[in-house]
């Protein structure tokens, strides 16, 4: 190539680059940055800044330090140490209206997770991608919390003590359900065996095998490959593989969801009978009003509007009632528990019912193996 030709090409490339750069600068403001899966995430609960899990602290102007790990992106990065801080703690409050953004799940720490520690102190080895889900979807209390509280009170099973209170597992603790006794999320009665990780099948072992990781939605058509009767999410309620009339209603063909709901209702009735007959202080439950269990001041078996106030929260706890209430809430706050680990749910509910049955009449429910 001649020197003239070479000089010409260099000049041409320089002019082309300058033109391209000018074009880029001219259109930069017009171009829309494409964020992968942004629209899918935007439709998810993680992006709903107006919902209670994220709007709760709006009046305060910051997410409480105790809650920020799972109710803000900044707090979560702090909790897992992705911001350079200590792992397993949050050092400060976090901004409101962040939700759970992309970087909360996609960062240098979550990609290398190998284990998850549950509130019970139990550690589950987990190198799969859903370890990042389990950090938050595990609850905040455990069976160990109940035992520690009861030990501190130091009273008999049916003695009311001011040191006892209702411990709330928190919400959507699906990982604690899924891993059962390996996580110790429920209250497990001494002398009983409990199912550990619920192995659904080879194709549904991680959270994101069933849930879209960005929308969190479940696609029922995937389930229909094995469960031919499934055409919508509502059909999940009718699935069952285990046999037994667990809730003793005479129907062993109903879906496992109905079996769990039946046992759940039996447990509530037993708790109400126990609180009235043994404690002489009736309780009632409202799943939409904190602290959920209230004194039933008029004895009508339900929480009336004037009773659903924090000052009327139930106070007359015995160890036996505190254990049962914890498991009742554990089942109530994982609406997908019948899929996440149905046997574990049935075992917890059955054992709570039969433990109360030592003091009040209860049906002869069936415990799954």
XYZ file of C-alpha atoms in Angstrom:
369
model
C 0.000 0.000 0.000
C 1.398 3.415 -0.983
C 1.904 6.177 1.611
C -0.741 8.284 -0.121
C -3.249 5.446 -0.052
C -2.514 4.755 3.606
C -2.917 8.404 4.548
C -6.215 8.537 2.667
C -7.657 5.514 4.528
C -6.625 6.872 7.910
C -8.263 10.170 7.096
C -11.410 8.402 5.901
C -11.641 6.312 9.054
C -11.116 9.384 11.183
C -13.884 11.217 9.368
C -16.187 8.207 9.635
C -15.521 7.902 13.369
C -16.150 11.601 13.859
C -19.421 11.345 11.943
C -20.459 8.293 13.948
C -19.589 10.018 17.210
C -21.541 13.080 16.182
C -24.495 10.875 15.276
C -24.307 9.105 18.646
C -24.207 12.389 20.522
C -27.116 13.731 18.526
C -29.334 10.751 19.215
C -28.217 9.791 22.751
C -31.091 11.621 24.404
C -33.564 10.064 21.997
C -32.429 6.486 22.578
C -34.171 4.363 25.192
C -31.922 2.219 27.342
C -33.146 -1.369 27.261
C -33.016 -3.104 30.650
C -33.476 -6.883 30.337
C -36.746 -8.145 31.847
C -37.631 -4.643 33.060
C -41.292 -4.858 32.046
C -41.608 -8.297 33.632
C -40.103 -7.029 36.884
C -42.326 -3.950 36.771
C -45.398 -6.204 36.903
C -44.128 -8.068 39.968
C -44.802 -7.531 43.690
C -41.119 -6.629 44.044
C -41.745 -3.449 42.042
C -45.014 -2.422 43.685
C -43.824 0.501 45.791
C -47.400 1.297 46.834
C -47.911 -2.064 48.557
C -47.549 -2.513 52.303
C -44.191 -4.350 52.178
C -42.574 -1.217 50.739
C -44.925 1.681 51.574
C -45.124 0.869 55.295
C -42.310 3.326 56.100
C -43.294 6.183 53.783
C -44.411 8.450 56.621
C -41.123 7.797 58.413
C -39.088 8.733 55.362
C -36.788 5.699 55.652
C -37.069 1.925 55.976
C -36.352 0.803 59.533
C -32.913 -0.720 59.994
C -34.493 -3.911 61.381
C -36.572 -4.369 58.228
C -34.368 -2.939 55.498
C -32.652 -6.233 54.630
C -35.706 -7.461 52.749
C -37.813 -4.346 52.258
C -35.343 -2.248 50.282
C -32.616 -2.794 47.730
C -30.063 -0.727 49.632
C -30.776 -2.623 52.836
C -30.439 -5.983 51.136
C -27.073 -5.103 49.625
C -26.018 -4.039 53.115
C -27.276 -7.297 54.644
C -25.425 -9.583 52.242
C -22.291 -7.439 52.369
C -22.376 -6.460 48.695
C -21.707 -2.848 49.704
C -18.553 -3.808 51.556
C -20.199 -3.890 54.991
C -20.390 -6.816 57.421
C -22.425 -9.807 56.241
C -25.631 -10.675 58.099
C -26.452 -7.261 59.528
C -27.793 -3.907 58.389
C -25.909 -0.873 59.625
C -28.392 1.893 58.831
C -31.864 2.759 57.592
C -32.582 2.545 53.874
C -34.398 4.793 51.378
C -38.108 4.266 50.824
C -39.735 3.288 47.517
C -36.879 1.133 46.256
C -38.604 -2.228 46.176
C -36.426 -5.182 45.251
C -34.556 -3.923 42.207
C -32.353 -5.839 39.752
C -29.120 -5.286 41.658
C -30.582 -6.775 44.844
C -30.537 -10.196 43.197
C -27.881 -9.699 40.519
C -24.608 -8.745 42.165
C -21.178 -10.153 42.970
C -22.348 -11.746 46.243
C -25.594 -13.465 45.252
C -23.888 -15.126 42.311
C -21.518 -16.894 44.691
C -23.878 -17.957 47.481
C -23.356 -21.513 48.690
C -25.519 -21.646 51.826
C -28.470 -19.997 53.550
C -28.823 -19.493 57.302
C -32.373 -19.639 58.677
C -33.725 -17.883 61.806
C -33.446 -21.206 63.636
C -29.686 -21.029 63.159
C -29.810 -24.020 60.824
C -27.716 -23.722 57.683
C -28.835 -25.217 54.372
C -26.222 -25.782 51.673
C -27.576 -24.170 48.536
C -25.463 -23.403 45.492
C -28.488 -23.107 43.223
C -29.672 -19.716 41.998
C -32.625 -19.602 44.389
C -30.359 -19.128 47.407
C -30.855 -15.420 46.727
C -34.629 -15.864 47.140
C -34.281 -17.823 50.361
C -32.418 -15.059 52.182
C -35.671 -13.118 52.510
C -38.383 -15.723 52.047
C -37.505 -17.571 55.252
C -39.431 -15.718 57.960
C -38.013 -14.052 61.056
C -38.854 -16.573 63.772
C -38.607 -20.329 64.188
C -39.458 -23.219 66.449
C -36.228 -22.425 68.287
C -37.578 -18.937 69.046
C -40.633 -20.473 70.688
C -38.561 -22.875 72.769
C -36.269 -20.073 73.939
C -39.218 -17.910 74.979
C -40.895 -20.766 76.862
C -37.654 -21.730 78.588
C -37.210 -18.142 79.755
C -40.752 -18.068 81.158
C -40.104 -21.324 82.999
C -43.753 -22.246 83.538
C -45.904 -25.311 82.899
C -47.671 -25.914 79.602
C -50.980 -24.468 80.756
C -49.806 -21.560 82.892
C -50.243 -17.984 81.698
C -47.104 -15.894 82.010
C -46.308 -12.294 81.049
C -43.019 -13.422 79.478
C -44.983 -15.294 76.817
C -46.290 -13.612 73.695
C -47.326 -14.387 70.152
C -44.290 -14.798 67.907
C -45.077 -14.059 64.280
C -43.087 -16.033 61.708
C -43.478 -13.017 59.399
C -44.726 -13.374 55.818
C -44.266 -15.526 52.722
C -41.720 -17.779 54.430
C -41.780 -20.208 51.516
C -38.168 -21.328 51.941
C -38.822 -22.307 55.554
C -41.803 -24.343 54.370
C -39.918 -25.919 51.479
C -36.993 -27.107 53.581
C -39.150 -28.277 56.494
C -37.193 -29.723 59.388
C -33.909 -28.867 57.665
C -34.740 -25.202 58.275
C -36.680 -25.568 61.537
C -39.180 -22.924 60.509
C -42.244 -24.471 62.141
C -42.724 -25.444 65.757
C -41.813 -29.138 65.827
C -43.093 -31.069 68.832
C -40.652 -33.211 70.786
C -40.735 -36.900 69.923
C -42.162 -36.403 66.425
C -40.420 -36.728 63.064
C -40.858 -34.011 60.455
C -40.266 -33.961 56.728
C -37.236 -32.021 55.525
C -36.851 -30.671 52.002
C -39.894 -31.424 49.873
C -38.655 -32.987 46.651
C -41.384 -32.310 44.131
C -39.712 -33.868 41.086
C -36.563 -33.554 38.993
C -37.937 -30.506 37.210
C -39.112 -28.449 40.172
C -36.332 -28.250 42.723
C -35.674 -24.498 42.730
C -37.965 -21.530 43.322
C -37.524 -20.344 39.743
C -38.420 -23.746 38.334
C -42.026 -22.867 39.181
C -41.948 -19.095 39.660
C -40.859 -16.730 36.929
C -37.884 -15.034 38.616
C -38.898 -11.586 37.403
C -42.700 -11.593 37.606
C -42.825 -14.230 40.425
C -45.860 -15.718 38.666
C -46.418 -19.447 38.218
C -47.171 -20.773 34.750
C -49.777 -23.548 35.196
C -49.122 -25.059 31.763
C -45.766 -26.349 32.999
C -47.593 -28.218 35.758
C -50.085 -29.641 33.270
C -47.355 -31.794 31.759
C -47.746 -34.075 34.782
C -51.043 -32.871 36.254
C -53.301 -33.131 33.238
C -56.277 -31.652 35.072
C -54.515 -28.316 35.531
C -55.514 -25.507 33.194
C -55.281 -22.587 35.633
C -53.699 -21.758 38.977
C -57.039 -22.430 40.668
C -56.704 -26.085 39.689
C -53.649 -26.518 41.930
C -56.020 -26.806 44.878
C -57.341 -30.151 43.634
C -53.981 -31.894 43.258
C -52.865 -34.544 45.711
C -50.538 -37.528 45.621
C -50.695 -38.697 49.236
C -53.575 -40.703 50.652
C -55.356 -40.226 53.946
C -58.189 -38.198 55.404
C -55.901 -35.860 57.304
C -58.589 -33.430 58.439
C -61.030 -36.201 59.411
C -63.898 -34.810 57.343
C -64.668 -38.120 55.622
C -63.282 -37.031 52.247
C -59.914 -38.505 51.305
C -60.222 -37.490 47.656
C -60.224 -33.718 48.094
C -57.113 -31.782 47.090
C -54.233 -31.525 49.531
C -54.933 -27.799 49.818
C -58.377 -28.594 51.208
C -56.879 -31.086 53.654
C -54.525 -28.403 54.966
C -57.302 -25.827 55.149
C -59.472 -28.313 57.019
C -56.754 -28.983 59.592
C -56.089 -25.263 59.859
C -59.734 -24.635 60.718
C -59.711 -27.467 63.273
C -56.635 -25.963 64.920
C -58.295 -22.562 65.180
C -61.400 -24.066 66.744
C -59.254 -25.995 69.232
C -57.328 -22.836 70.129
C -60.547 -20.946 70.737
C -61.925 -23.742 72.909
C -58.669 -23.964 74.862
C -58.471 -20.202 75.400
C -62.052 -20.134 76.656
C -62.189 -23.317 78.748
C -58.625 -23.611 80.059
C -57.290 -20.042 80.077
C -60.661 -18.366 80.684
C -59.709 -15.658 78.198
C -61.211 -16.214 74.711
C -59.125 -15.281 71.681
C -59.965 -14.602 68.051
C -57.833 -14.199 64.932
C -57.803 -11.651 62.112
C -55.178 -12.281 59.442
C -55.354 -8.681 58.206
C -54.882 -6.826 61.483
C -51.701 -6.741 63.561
C -50.967 -8.452 65.983
C -53.476 -10.969 64.506
C -54.597 -12.607 67.744
C -56.960 -10.471 69.819
C -58.914 -10.759 73.024
C -62.468 -11.747 72.116
C -64.001 -9.314 74.576
C -67.625 -10.091 73.752
C -67.088 -13.821 73.278
C -68.710 -13.991 69.849
C -65.838 -15.965 68.322
C -64.672 -13.311 65.889
C -62.654 -10.106 65.814
C -65.014 -7.156 65.662
C -63.911 -3.765 64.380
C -63.488 -2.294 67.843
C -61.449 -5.344 68.913
C -58.984 -5.241 66.005
C -56.665 -2.732 67.651
C -53.129 -3.249 68.871
C -54.031 -2.396 72.452
C -56.418 -5.373 72.423
C -53.772 -7.835 71.264
C -54.099 -11.151 73.066
C -51.971 -11.322 76.225
C -53.010 -14.493 78.058
C -50.510 -16.886 76.555
C -49.575 -20.289 77.894
C -46.720 -22.338 76.383
C -49.216 -24.739 74.815
C -51.219 -21.953 73.219
C -48.122 -20.065 72.025
C -46.853 -23.156 70.192
C -50.190 -23.726 68.488
C -50.595 -20.062 67.522
C -47.150 -20.004 65.955
C -47.918 -22.992 63.725
C -51.335 -21.586 62.885
C -49.699 -18.412 61.598
C -46.882 -20.336 59.903
C -49.466 -22.075 57.731
C -51.604 -18.966 57.258
C -48.786 -16.779 55.976
C -47.506 -19.171 53.331
C -50.486 -19.406 50.970
C -48.461 -21.725 48.730
C -47.553 -24.067 51.560
C -49.708 -26.824 50.077
C -47.293 -26.867 47.135
C -44.062 -25.905 48.887
C -44.235 -28.730 51.450
C -47.708 -30.182 52.075
C -46.559 -32.992 54.381
C -44.664 -30.616 56.646
C -47.694 -28.326 56.875
C -49.973 -31.239 57.708
C -47.562 -32.544 60.338
C -47.271 -29.161 62.066
C -51.019 -28.588 62.087
C -51.894 -32.124 63.144
C -49.432 -32.087 66.029
C -50.675 -28.700 67.213
C -54.250 -29.981 67.187
C -53.419 -33.165 69.053
C -51.307 -31.307 71.616
C -54.266 -29.071 72.405
C -56.307 -32.269 72.453
C -54.579 -33.178 75.700
C -56.750 -30.502 77.330
C -59.808 -30.040 75.090
C -61.812 -32.312 72.740
C -60.489 -32.437 69.150
C -61.251 -34.643 66.114
C -59.168 -37.753 65.429
C -57.050 -36.208 62.680
C -54.532 -38.286 60.721
C -50.810 -37.520 60.713
C -48.950 -38.071 57.417
C -45.680 -39.999 57.531
